[in-house]
Coordinates of C-alpha atoms in Angstrom, one line a residue:
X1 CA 121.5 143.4 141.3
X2 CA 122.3 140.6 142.7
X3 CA 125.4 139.6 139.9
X4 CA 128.2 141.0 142.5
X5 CA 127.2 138.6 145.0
X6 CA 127.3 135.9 142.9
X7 CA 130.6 136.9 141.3
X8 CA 131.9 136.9 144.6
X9 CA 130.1 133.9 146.2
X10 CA 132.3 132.4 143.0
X11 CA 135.4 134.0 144.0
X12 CA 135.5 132.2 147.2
X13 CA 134.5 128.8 145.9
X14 CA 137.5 129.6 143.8
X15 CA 140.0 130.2 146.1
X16 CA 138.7 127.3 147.9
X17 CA 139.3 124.9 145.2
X18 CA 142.5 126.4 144.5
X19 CA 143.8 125.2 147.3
X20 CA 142.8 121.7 147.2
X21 CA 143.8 121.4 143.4
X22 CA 147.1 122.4 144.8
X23 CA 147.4 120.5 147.8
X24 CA 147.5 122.8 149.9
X25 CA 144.8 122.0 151.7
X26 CA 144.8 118.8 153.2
X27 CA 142.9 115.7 151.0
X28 CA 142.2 112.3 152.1
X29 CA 142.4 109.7 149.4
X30 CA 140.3 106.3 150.6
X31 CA 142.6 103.1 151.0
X32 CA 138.9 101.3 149.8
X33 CA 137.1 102.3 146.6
X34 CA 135.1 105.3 147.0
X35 CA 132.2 107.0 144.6
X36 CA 130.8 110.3 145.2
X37 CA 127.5 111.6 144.5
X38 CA 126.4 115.0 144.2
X39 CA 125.7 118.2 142.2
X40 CA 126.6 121.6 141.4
X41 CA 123.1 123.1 142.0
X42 CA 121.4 123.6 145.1
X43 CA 119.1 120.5 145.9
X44 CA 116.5 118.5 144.0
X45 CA 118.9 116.7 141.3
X46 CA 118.1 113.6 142.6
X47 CA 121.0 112.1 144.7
X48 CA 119.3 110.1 146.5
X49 CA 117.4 107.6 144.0
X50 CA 120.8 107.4 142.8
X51 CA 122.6 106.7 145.6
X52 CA 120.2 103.6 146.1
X53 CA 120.6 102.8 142.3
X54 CA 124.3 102.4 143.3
X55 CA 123.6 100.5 146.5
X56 CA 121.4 97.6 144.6
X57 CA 124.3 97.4 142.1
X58 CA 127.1 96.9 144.5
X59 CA 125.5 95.0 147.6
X60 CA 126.0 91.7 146.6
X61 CA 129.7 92.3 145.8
X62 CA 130.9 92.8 149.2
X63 CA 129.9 95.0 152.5
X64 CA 129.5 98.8 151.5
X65 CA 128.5 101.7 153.0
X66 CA 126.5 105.1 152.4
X67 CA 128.2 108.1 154.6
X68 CA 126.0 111.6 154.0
X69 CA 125.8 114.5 156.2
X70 CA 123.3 113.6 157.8
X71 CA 121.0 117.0 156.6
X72 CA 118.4 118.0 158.9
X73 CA 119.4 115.6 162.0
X74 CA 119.6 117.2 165.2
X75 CA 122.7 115.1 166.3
X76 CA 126.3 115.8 165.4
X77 CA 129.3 113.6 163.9
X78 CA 130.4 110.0 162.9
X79 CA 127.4 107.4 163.5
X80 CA 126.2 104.1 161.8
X81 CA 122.3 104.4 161.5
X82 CA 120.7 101.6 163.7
X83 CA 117.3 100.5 164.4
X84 CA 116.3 102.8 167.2
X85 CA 117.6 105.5 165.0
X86 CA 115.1 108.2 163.1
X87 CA 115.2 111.1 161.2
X88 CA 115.9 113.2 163.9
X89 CA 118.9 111.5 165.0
X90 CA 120.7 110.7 161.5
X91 CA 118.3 112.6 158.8
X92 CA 115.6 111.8 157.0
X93 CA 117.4 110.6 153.9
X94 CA 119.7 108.1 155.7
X95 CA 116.9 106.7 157.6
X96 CA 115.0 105.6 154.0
X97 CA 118.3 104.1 152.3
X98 CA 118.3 102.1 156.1
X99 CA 115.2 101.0 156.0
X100 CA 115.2 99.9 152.4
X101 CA 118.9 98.4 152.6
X102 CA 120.5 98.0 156.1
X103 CA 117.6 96.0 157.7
X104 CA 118.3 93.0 155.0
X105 CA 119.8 90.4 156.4
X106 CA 119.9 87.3 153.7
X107 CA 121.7 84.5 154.1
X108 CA 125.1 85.1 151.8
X109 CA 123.6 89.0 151.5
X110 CA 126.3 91.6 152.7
X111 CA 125.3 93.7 155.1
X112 CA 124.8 97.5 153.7
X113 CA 125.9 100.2 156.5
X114 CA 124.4 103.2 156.5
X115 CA 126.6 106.5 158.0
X116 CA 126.4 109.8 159.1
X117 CA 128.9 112.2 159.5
X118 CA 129.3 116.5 158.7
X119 CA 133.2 115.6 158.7
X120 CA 133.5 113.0 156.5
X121 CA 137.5 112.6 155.8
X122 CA 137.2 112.0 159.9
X123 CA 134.2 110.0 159.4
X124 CA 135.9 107.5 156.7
X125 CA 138.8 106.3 158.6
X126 CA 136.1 105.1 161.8
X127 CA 133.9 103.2 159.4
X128 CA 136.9 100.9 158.4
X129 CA 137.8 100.8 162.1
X130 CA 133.8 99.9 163.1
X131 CA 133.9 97.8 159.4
X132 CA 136.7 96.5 158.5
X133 CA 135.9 94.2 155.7
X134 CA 133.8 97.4 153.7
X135 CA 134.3 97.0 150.2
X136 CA 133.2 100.6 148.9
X137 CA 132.0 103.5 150.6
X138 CA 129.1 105.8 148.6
X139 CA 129.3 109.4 149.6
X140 CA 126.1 111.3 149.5
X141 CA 126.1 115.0 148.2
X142 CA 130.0 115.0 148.4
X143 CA 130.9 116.9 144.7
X144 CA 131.8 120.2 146.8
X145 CA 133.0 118.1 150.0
X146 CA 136.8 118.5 148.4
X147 CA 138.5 116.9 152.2
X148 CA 137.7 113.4 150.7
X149 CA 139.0 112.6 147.0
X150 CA 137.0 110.1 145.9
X151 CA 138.1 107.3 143.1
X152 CA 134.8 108.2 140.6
X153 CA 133.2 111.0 141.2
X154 CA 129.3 111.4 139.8
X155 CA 128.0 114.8 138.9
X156 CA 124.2 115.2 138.9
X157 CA 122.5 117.1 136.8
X158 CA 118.8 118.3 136.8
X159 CA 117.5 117.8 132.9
X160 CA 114.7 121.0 133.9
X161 CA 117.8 123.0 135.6
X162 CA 121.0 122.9 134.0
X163 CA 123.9 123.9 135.3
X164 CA 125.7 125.4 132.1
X165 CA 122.5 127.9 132.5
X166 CA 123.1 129.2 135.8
X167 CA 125.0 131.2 137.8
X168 CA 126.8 130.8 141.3
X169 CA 124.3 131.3 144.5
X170 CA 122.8 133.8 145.3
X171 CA 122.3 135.2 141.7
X172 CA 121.8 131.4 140.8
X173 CA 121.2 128.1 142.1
X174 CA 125.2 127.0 141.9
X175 CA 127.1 125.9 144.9
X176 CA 130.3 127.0 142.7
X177 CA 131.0 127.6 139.1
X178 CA 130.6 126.0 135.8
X179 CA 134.0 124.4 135.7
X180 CA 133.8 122.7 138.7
X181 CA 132.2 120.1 136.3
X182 CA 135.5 119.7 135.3
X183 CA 135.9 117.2 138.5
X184 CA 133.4 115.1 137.3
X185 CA 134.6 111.3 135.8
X186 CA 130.7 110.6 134.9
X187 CA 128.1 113.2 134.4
X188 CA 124.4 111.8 134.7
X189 CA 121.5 113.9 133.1
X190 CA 118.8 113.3 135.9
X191 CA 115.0 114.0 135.8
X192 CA 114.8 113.6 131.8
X193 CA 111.2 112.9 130.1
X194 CA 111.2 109.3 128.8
X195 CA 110.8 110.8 125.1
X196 CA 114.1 113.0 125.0
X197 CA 115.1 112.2 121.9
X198 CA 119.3 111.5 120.4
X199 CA 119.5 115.1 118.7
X200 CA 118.6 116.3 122.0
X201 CA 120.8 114.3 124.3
X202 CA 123.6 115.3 121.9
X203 CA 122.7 119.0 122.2
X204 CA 123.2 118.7 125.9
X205 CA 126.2 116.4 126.1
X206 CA 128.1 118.9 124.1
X207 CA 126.8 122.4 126.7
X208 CA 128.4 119.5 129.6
X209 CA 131.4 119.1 127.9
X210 CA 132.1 122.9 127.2
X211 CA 132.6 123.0 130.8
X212 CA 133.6 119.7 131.9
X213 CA 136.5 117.4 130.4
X214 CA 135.8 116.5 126.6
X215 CA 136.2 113.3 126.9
X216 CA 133.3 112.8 130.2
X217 CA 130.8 109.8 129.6
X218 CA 127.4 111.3 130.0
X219 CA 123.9 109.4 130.4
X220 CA 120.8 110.6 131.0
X221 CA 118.3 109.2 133.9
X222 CA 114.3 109.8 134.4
X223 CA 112.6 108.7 137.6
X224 CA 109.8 105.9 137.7
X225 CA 107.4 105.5 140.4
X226 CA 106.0 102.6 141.7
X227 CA 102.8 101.3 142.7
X228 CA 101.5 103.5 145.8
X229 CA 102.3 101.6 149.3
X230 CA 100.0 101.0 152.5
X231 CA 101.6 102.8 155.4
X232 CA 99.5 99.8 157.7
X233 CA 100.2 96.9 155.4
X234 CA 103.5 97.8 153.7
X235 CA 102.1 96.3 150.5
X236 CA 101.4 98.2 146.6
X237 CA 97.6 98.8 146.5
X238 CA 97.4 97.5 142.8
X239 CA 94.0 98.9 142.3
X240 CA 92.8 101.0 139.3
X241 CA 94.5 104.7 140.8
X242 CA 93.1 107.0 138.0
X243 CA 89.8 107.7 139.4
X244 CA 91.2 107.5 143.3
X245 CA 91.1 111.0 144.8
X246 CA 94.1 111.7 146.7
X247 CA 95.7 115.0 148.8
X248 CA 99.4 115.2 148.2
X249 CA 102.3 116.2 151.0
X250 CA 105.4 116.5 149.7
X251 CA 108.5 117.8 151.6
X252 CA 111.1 117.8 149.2
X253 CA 112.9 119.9 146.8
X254 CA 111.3 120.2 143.9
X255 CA 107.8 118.8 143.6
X256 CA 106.6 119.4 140.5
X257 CA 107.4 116.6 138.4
X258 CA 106.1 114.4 141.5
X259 CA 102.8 116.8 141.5
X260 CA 102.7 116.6 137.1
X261 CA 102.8 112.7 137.9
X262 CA 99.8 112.6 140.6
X263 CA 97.8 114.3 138.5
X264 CA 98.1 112.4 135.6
X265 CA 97.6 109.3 137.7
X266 CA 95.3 110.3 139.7
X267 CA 92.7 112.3 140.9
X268 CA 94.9 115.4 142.4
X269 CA 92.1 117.1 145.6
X270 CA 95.0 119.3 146.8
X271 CA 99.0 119.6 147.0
X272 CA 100.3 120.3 150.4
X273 CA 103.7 121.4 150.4
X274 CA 106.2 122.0 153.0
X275 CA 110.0 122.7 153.0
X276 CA 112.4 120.2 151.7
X277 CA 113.6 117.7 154.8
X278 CA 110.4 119.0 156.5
X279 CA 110.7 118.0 160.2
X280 CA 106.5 117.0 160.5
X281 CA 104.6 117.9 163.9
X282 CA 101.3 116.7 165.1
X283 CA 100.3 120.0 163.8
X284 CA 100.9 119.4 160.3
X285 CA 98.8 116.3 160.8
X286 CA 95.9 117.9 162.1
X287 CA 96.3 120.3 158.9
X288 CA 96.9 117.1 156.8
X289 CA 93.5 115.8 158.0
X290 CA 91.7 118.8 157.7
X291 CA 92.5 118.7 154.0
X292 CA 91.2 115.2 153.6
X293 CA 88.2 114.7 151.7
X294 CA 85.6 111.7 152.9
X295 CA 86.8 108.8 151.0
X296 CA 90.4 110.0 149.8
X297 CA 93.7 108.7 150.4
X298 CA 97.0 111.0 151.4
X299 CA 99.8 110.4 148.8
X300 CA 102.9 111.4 150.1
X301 CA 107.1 110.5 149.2
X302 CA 109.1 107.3 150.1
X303 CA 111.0 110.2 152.4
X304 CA 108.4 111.8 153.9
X305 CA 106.9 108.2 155.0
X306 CA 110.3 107.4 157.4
X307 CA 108.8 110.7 159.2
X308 CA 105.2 110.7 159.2
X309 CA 104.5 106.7 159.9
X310 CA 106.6 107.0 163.1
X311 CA 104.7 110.0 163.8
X312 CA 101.2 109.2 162.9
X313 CA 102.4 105.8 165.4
X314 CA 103.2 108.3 168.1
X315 CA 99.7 110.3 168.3
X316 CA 97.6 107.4 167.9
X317 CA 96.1 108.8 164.2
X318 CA 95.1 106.7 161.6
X319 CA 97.2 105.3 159.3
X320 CA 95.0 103.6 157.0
X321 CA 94.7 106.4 154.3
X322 CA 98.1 106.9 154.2
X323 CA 100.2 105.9 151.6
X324 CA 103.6 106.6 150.1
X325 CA 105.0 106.7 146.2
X326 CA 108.4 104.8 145.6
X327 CA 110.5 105.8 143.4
X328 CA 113.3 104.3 141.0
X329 CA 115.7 105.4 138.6
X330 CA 115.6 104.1 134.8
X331 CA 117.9 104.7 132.3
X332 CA 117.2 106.2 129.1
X333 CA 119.8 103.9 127.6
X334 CA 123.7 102.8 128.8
X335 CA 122.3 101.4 131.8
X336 CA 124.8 98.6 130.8
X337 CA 127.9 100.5 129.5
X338 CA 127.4 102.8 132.8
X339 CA 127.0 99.8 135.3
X340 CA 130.6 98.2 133.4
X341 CA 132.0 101.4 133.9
X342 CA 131.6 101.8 137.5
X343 CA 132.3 98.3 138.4
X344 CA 135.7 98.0 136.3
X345 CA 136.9 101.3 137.7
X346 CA 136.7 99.5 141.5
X347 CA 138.1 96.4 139.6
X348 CA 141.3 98.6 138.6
X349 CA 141.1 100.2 142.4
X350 CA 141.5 96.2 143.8

């Protein structure tokens, strides 16, 4: 029933990219190299992890900078996250890549500026002004964000959700259709199970390339997660985790691989779940602490910690069972090959 919708919700994306692919819309090309990051499905491909993959590669070249939406903030346009700022003010996603990367401060480190900003062809031009030595800018969920043409441009893709399966919203998950792939200079295969085997990878290289250009590098990327981390201490808690009992929170996407891993690892008491970019109150707390057996622990994401510790700081609660998973992205192979690739294509930029 719903097949109309989608074919128009398609049509409209179409005319839409028409126009940029013809110029009739305005594009801004970046005078500084410029990668963007995003997907053609709605959410939960992984952009983040990725984004801060990208970030530890390029820090130590030169100054960058992150500029993202901003989703969920209650503020509007250009700003550089700060110290005082939290997820309210520049969105939860932001605020983590800032607290993991724009805090450092090493001598000979580069500084990594983090930015917000809805219009982000307006926003680039005021980051070199604030910045003027920047050596790259990383845009966050920018594949259908066509005002800024970007010099590589990463497509995301969800191993569990491909996009050569679906169908344009609201019949589907698709921000636009299929082709759009054909934008894409490097197509990463997120999310895959550390066993996916060659026949495999082939098998979905070729369904990528049936919609993308033929000649697209593609690599395929699962998600690692670290030791668990004290909200109080900020340290791993190394301990044996298989027989710890622990109540999950999650408020992102898709939390089922997260929830598969917690219970594999650990002994799983209950799964709370809330929306994706969940803005937490103290009543979620209370409900969190209801939940919470005698002697258990509260798992939760390395996003939902930049929102609950400031919280759980505010009421006065008890932050001693709280801890967080980190996460990292690995490389089922081409890590190297893929890291050459990016950096040589901002070698030819220079």
């Amino acid at each position: 029933m719903l097949n109309p919708l989608s074919w128009l919700y398609g049509g409209i994306t179409d005319l839409r990219n028409f126009l940029y692919d013809r110029n009739i819309t305005t594009i801004l090309r970046p005078p500084i190299y410029t990668i963007g990051v995003g997907n053609l499905t709605v959410g939960g491909t992984g952009k983040t992890p990725h984004v801060d993959y990208l970030v530890s590669v390029f820090k130590k070249a030169g100054p960058i900078a992150t500029l993202s939406r901003g989703y969920g903030r209650k503020t509007r346009g250009f700003r550089i996250v700060t110290d005082g700022d939290t997820a309210d003010s520049v969105g939860d996603e932001p605020l983590l890549l800032y607290r993991k990367h724009g805090k450092i401060r090493l001598p000979n480190q580069p500084e990594v500026i983090v930015s917000v900003g809805e219009k982000r062809a307006e926003a680039i031009p005021r980051l070199l002004l604030a910045e003027p030595d920047l050596q790259l800018v990383i845009l966050d969920d920018a594949f259908q964000h066509r005002a800024v043409q970007p010099h590589l441009n990463l497509l995301l893709m969800d191993y569990n959700r491909p996009f050569y399966r679906d169908r344009p919203f609201p019949g589907g998950r698709l921000r636009e259709r299929r082709r759009g792939a054909q934008r894409a200079d490097v197509v990463l295969v997120t999310k895959c199970p550390d066993e996916l085997d060659l026949a495999e990878q082939k098998t979905i290289r070729e369904h990528i390339r049936a919609y993308g250009r033929a000649d697209v590098p593609v690599f395929f990327t699962a998600i690692r997660y670290g030791l668990p981390v004290d909200f109080t201490t900020s340290k791993p808690d190394d301990r044996n985790e298989i027989q710890k009992p622990v109540v999950l929170v999650s408020g992102i996407a898709r939390p089922e691989p997260l929830e598969n891993y917690v219970r594999k690892h650990f002994s799983l008491v209950r799964h709370l779940r809330f929306a994706d970019h969940h803005p937490y109150t103290a009543g979620d707390l209370e409900r969190i602490r209801r939940a919470l057996p005698p002697g258990s622990t509260v798992l939760t994401t390395e996003k939902d910690f930049v929102k609950l510790a400031p919280l759980l700081a505010e009421t006065g609660a008890d932050r001693s069972t709280f801890q967080y998973l980190p996460i990292e992205v690995n490389f089922l192979d081409g890590e190297e090959e893929f890291r050459k690739m990016v950096l040589a294509r901002k070698h030819e930029r220079d």
